[in-house]
mmCIF file of C-alpha atoms in Angstrom:
data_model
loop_
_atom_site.group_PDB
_atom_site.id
_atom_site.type_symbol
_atom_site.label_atom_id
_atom_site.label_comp_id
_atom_site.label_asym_id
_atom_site.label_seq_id
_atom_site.Cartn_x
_atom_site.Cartn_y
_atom_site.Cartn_z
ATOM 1 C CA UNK A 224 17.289 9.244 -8.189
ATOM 2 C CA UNK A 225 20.533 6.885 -7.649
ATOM 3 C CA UNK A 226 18.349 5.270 -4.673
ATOM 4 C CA UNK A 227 15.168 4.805 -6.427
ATOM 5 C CA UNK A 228 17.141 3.183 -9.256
ATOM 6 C CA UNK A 229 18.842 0.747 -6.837
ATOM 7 C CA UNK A 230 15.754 0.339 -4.674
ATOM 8 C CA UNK A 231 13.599 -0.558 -7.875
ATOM 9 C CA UNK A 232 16.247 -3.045 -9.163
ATOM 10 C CA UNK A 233 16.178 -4.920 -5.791
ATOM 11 C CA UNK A 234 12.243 -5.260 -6.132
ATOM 12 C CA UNK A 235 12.669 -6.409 -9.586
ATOM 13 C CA UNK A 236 15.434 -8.980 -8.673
ATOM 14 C CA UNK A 237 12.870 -10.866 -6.127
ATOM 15 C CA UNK A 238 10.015 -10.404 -8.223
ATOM 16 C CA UNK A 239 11.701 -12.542 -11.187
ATOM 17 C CA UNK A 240 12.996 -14.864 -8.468
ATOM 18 C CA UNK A 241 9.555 -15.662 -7.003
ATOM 19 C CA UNK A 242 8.210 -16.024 -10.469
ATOM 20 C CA UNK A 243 10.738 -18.447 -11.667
ATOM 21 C CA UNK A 244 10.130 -20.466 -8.251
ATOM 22 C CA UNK A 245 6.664 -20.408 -8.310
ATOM 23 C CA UNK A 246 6.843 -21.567 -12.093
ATOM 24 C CA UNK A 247 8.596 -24.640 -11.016
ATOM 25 C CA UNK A 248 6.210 -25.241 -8.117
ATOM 26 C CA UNK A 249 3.568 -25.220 -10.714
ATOM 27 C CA UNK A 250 4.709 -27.324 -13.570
ATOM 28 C CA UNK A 251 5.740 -29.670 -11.040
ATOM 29 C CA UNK A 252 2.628 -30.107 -8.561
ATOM 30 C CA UNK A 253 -0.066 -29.493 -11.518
ATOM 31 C CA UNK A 254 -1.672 -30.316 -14.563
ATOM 32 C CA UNK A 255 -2.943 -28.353 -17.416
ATOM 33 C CA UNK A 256 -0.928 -25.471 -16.269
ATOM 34 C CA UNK A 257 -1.607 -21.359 -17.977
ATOM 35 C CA UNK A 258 1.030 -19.529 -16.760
ATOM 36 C CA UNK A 259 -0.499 -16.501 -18.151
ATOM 37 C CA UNK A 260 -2.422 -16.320 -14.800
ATOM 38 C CA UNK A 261 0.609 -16.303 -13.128
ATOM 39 C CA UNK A 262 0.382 -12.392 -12.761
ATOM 40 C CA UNK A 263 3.451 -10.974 -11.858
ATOM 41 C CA UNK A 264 4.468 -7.946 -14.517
ATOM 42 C CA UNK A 265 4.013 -5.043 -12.108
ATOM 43 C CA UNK A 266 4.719 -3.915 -8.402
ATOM 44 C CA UNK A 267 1.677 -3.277 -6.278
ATOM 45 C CA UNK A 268 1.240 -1.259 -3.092
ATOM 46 C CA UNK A 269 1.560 -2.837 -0.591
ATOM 47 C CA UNK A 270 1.434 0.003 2.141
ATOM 48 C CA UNK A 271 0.118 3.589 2.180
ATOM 49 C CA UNK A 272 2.515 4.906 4.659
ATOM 50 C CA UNK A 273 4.771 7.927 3.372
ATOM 51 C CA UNK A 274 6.557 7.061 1.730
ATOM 52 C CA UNK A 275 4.196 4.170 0.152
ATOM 53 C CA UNK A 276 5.760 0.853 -0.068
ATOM 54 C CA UNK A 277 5.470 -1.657 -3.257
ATOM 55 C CA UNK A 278 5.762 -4.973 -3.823
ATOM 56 C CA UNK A 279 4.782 -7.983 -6.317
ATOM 57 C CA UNK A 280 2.114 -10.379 -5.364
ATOM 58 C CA UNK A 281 0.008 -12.768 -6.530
ATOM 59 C CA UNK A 282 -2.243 -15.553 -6.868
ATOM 60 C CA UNK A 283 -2.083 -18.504 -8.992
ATOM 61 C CA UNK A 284 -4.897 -22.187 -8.671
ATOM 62 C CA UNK A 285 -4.378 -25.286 -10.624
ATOM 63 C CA UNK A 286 -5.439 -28.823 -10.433
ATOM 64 C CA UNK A 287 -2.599 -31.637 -8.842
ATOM 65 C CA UNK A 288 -2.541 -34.892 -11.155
ATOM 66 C CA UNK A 289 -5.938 -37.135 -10.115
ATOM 67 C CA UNK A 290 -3.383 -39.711 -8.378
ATOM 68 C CA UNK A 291 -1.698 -37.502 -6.282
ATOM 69 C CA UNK A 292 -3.157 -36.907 -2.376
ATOM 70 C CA UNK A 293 -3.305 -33.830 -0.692
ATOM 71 C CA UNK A 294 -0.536 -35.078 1.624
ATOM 72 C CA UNK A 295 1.686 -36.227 -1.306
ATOM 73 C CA UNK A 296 1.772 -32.690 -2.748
ATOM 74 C CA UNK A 297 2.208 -31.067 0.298
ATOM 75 C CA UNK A 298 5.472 -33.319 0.809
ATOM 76 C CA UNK A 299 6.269 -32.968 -2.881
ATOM 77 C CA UNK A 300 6.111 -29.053 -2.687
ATOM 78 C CA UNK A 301 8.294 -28.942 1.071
ATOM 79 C CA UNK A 302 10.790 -31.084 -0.867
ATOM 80 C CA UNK A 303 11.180 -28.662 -3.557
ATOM 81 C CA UNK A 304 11.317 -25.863 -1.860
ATOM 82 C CA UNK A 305 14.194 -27.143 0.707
ATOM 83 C CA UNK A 306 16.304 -28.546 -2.012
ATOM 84 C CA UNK A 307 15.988 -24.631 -3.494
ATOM 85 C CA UNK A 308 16.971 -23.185 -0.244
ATOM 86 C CA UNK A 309 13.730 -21.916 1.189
ATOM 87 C CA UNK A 310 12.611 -22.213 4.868
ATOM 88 C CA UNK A 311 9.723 -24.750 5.407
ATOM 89 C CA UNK A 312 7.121 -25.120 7.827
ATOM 90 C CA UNK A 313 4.540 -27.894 6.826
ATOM 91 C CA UNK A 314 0.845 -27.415 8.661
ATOM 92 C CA UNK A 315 -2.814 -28.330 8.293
ATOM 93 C CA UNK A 316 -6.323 -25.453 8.887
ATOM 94 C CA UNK A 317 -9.898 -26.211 9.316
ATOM 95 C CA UNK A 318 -11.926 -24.156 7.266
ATOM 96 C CA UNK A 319 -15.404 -24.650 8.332
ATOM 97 C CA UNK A 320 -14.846 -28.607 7.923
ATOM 98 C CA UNK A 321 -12.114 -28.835 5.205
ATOM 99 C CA UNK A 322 -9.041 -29.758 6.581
ATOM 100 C CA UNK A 323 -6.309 -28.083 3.950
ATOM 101 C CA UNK A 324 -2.809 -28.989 3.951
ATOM 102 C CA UNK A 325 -0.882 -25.980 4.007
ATOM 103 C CA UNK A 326 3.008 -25.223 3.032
ATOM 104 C CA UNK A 327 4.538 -21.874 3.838
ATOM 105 C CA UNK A 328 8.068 -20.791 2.727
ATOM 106 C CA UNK A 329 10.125 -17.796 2.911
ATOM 107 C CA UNK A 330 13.588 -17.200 1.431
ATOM 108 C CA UNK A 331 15.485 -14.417 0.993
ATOM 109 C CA UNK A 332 12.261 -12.013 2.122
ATOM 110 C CA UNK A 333 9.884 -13.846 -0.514
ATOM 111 C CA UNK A 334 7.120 -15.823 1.276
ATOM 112 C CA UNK A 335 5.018 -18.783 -0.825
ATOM 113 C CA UNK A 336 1.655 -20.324 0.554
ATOM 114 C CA UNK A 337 0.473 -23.435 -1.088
ATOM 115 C CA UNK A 338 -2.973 -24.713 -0.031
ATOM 116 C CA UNK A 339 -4.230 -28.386 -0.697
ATOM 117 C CA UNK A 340 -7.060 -30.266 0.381
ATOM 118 C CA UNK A 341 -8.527 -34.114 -0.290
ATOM 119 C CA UNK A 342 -11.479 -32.321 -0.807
ATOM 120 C CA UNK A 343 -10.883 -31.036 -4.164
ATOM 121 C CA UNK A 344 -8.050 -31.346 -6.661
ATOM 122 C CA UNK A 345 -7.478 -27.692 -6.831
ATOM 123 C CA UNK A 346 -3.485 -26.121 -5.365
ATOM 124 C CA UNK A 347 -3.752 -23.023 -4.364
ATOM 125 C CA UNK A 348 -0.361 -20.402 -4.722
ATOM 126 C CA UNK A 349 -0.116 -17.400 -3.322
ATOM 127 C CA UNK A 350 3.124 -15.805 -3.388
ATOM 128 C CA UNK A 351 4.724 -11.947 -2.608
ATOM 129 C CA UNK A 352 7.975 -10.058 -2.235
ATOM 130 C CA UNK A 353 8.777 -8.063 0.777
ATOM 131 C CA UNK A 354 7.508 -4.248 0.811
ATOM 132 C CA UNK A 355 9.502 -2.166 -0.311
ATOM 133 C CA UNK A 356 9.829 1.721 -0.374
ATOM 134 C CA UNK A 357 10.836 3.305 -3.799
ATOM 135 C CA UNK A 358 11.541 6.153 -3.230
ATOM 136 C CA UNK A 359 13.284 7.960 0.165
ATOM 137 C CA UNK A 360 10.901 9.953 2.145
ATOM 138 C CA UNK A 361 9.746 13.543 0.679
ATOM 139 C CA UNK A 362 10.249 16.155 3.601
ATOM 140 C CA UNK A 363 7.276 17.882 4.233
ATOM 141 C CA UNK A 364 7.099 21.628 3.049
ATOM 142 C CA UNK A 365 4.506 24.200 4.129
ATOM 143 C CA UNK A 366 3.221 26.194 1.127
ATOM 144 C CA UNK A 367 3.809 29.869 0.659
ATOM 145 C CA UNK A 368 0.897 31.725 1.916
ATOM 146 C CA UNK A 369 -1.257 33.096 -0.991
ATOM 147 C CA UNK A 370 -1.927 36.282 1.648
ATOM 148 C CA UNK A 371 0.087 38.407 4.214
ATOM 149 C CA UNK A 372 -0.821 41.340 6.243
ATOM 150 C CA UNK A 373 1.379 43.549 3.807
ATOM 151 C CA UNK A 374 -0.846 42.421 0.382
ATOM 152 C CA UNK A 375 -4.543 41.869 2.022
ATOM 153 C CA UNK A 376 -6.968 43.328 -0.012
ATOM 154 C CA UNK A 377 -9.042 46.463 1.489
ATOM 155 C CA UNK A 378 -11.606 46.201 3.782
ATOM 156 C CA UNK A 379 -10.595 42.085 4.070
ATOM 157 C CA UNK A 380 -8.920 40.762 7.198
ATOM 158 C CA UNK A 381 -6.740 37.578 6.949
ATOM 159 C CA UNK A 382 -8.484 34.480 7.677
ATOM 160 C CA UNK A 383 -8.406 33.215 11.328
ATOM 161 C CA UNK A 384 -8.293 29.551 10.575
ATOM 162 C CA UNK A 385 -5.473 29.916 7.989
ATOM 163 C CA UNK A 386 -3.977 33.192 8.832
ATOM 164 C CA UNK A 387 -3.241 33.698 4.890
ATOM 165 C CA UNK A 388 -2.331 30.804 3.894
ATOM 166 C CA UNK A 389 -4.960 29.757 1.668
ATOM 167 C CA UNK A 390 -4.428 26.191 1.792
ATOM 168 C CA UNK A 391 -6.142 23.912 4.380
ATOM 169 C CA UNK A 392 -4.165 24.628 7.881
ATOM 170 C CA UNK A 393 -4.370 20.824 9.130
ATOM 171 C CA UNK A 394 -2.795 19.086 5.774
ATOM 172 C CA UNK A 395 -0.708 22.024 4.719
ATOM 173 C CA UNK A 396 -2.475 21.643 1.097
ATOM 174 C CA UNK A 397 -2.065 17.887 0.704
ATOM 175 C CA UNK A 398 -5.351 16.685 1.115
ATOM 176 C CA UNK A 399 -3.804 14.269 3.641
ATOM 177 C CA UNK A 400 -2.438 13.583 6.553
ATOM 178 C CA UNK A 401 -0.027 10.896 8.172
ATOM 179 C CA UNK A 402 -1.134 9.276 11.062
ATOM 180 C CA UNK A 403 0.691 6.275 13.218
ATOM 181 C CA UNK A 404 2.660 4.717 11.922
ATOM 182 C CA UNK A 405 2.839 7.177 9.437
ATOM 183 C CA UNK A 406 0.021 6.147 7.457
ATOM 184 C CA UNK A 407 -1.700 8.608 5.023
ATOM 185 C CA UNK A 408 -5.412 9.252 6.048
ATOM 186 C CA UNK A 409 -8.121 11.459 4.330
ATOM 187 C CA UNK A 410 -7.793 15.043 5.729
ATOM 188 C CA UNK A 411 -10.606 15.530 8.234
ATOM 189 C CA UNK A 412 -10.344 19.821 7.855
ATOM 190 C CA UNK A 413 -10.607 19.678 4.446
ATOM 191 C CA UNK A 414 -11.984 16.470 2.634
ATOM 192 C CA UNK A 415 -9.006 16.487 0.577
ATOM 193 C CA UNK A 416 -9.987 19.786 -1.115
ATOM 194 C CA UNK A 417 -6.441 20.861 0.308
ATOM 195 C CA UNK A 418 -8.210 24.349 0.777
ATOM 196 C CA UNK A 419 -9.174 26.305 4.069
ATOM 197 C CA UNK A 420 -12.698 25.245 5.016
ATOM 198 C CA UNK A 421 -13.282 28.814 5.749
ATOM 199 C CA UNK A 422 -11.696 31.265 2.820
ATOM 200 C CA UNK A 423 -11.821 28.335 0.618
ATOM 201 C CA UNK A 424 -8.270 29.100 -0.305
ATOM 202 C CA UNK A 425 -8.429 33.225 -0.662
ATOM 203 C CA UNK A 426 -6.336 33.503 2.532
ATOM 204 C CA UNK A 427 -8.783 36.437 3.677
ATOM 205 C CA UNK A 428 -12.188 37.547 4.391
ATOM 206 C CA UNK A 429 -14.496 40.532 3.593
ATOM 207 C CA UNK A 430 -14.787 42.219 7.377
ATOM 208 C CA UNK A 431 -18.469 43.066 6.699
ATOM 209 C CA UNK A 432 -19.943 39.865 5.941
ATOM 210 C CA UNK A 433 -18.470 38.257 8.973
ATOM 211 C CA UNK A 434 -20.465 36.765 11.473
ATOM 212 C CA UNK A 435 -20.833 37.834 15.356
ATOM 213 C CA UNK A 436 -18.786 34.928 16.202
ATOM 214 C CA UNK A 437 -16.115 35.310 13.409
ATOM 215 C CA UNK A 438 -15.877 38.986 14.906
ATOM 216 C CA UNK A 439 -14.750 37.333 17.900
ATOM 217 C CA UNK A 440 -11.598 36.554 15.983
ATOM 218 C CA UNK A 441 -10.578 40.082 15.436
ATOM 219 C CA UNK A 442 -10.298 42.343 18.773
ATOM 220 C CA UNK A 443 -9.509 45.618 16.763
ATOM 221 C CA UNK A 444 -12.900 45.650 15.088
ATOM 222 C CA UNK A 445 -15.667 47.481 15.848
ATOM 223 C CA UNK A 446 -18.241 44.757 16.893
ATOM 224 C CA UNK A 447 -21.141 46.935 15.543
#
């Protein structure tokens, strides 16, 4: 609990410090600013790996003053961000014939993108905190099987998929699975029913409705 507290708090701490930046970046390099579509109130995710990682992010377009060039703001925003302590790299991208001047920044594991082009009067800012996990990793357990040899019911064999346990055999009951690197992906057994695809969760099966090849499963019985 101690760790998701800290780990929360340190999340927090660089989401009001890219907010406050970003704020000044904006009342500086634009006019008619509405800072109530500067979105920033809560963590997203960021990453579906177990455990899932969070961070704040966002996107924020205004207009620079009808005097000011593309160039001038990108200057005007590398300036700022220097004198703040941020690393600066100044660059321009074609996109399909409009050349944008483009500003990247990082600081402290914050990154800010501003995008501005003599093409139109619009800034773009785009700005995010690192990823961060909130919680330490859950260890997986396996579920108690809902069936054992010693409490099968009568004339019922335990499933061959599951051998008892009830719950789907390839996600252990989660409905998911982690793949590389350690991302969760849909179950392919189950569909994220979490049950076995074959007792749908009873952990056994009547031995006279089984089929020839289910038979095949279970040596001692009498193949009929």
């Amino acid at each position: 609990m101690e760790e998701t507290s800290r780990a929360r708090d340190e999340l927090d701490r660089l989401g009001r410090s890219l907010r406050r930046q970003l704020v000044a970046l904006i009342n500086d390099l634009t006019v008619r600013v509405h800072l109530r579509r500067l979105s920033l109130d809560e963590p997203k995710v960021a990453d579906r790996r177990e455990p899932p990682r969070y961070h704040y992010a966002t996107v924020y377009q205004g207009n620079r003053p009808a005097a000011a060039t593309a160039a001038e703001t990108a200057s005007r925003a590398t300036f700022l961000l220097r004198s703040a302590g941020w690393d600066v790299t100044e660059s321009e991208e074609d996109d399909d014939g409009v050349l944008w001047r483009v500003v990247d920044a990082h600081q402290d594991g914050n990154a800010i993108r501003i995008l501005t082009s003599d093409n139109t009067p619009a800034v773009s800012f785009r700005g995010q905190t690192p990823a961060l996990a909130l919680c330490p990793p859950k260890p997986v357990q396996q579920p108690e099987p809902v069936r054992t040899a010693e409490a099968i019911t009568p004339g019922y064999v335990l499933c061959y998929e599951c051998d008892g346990l009830g719950w789907c055999p390839g996600c252990g009951g989660r409905g998911w699975v982690l793949g590389q690197p350690h991302r969760r992906s849909r179950c392919r057994e189950c569909g994220t029913t979490k049950v076995c695809p074959i007792c749908r969760g009873a952990g056994q099966l009547n031995a006279s409705s089984l089929s020839p090849y289910q038979r095949g499963y279970y040596p001692g019985l009498d193949r009929g």
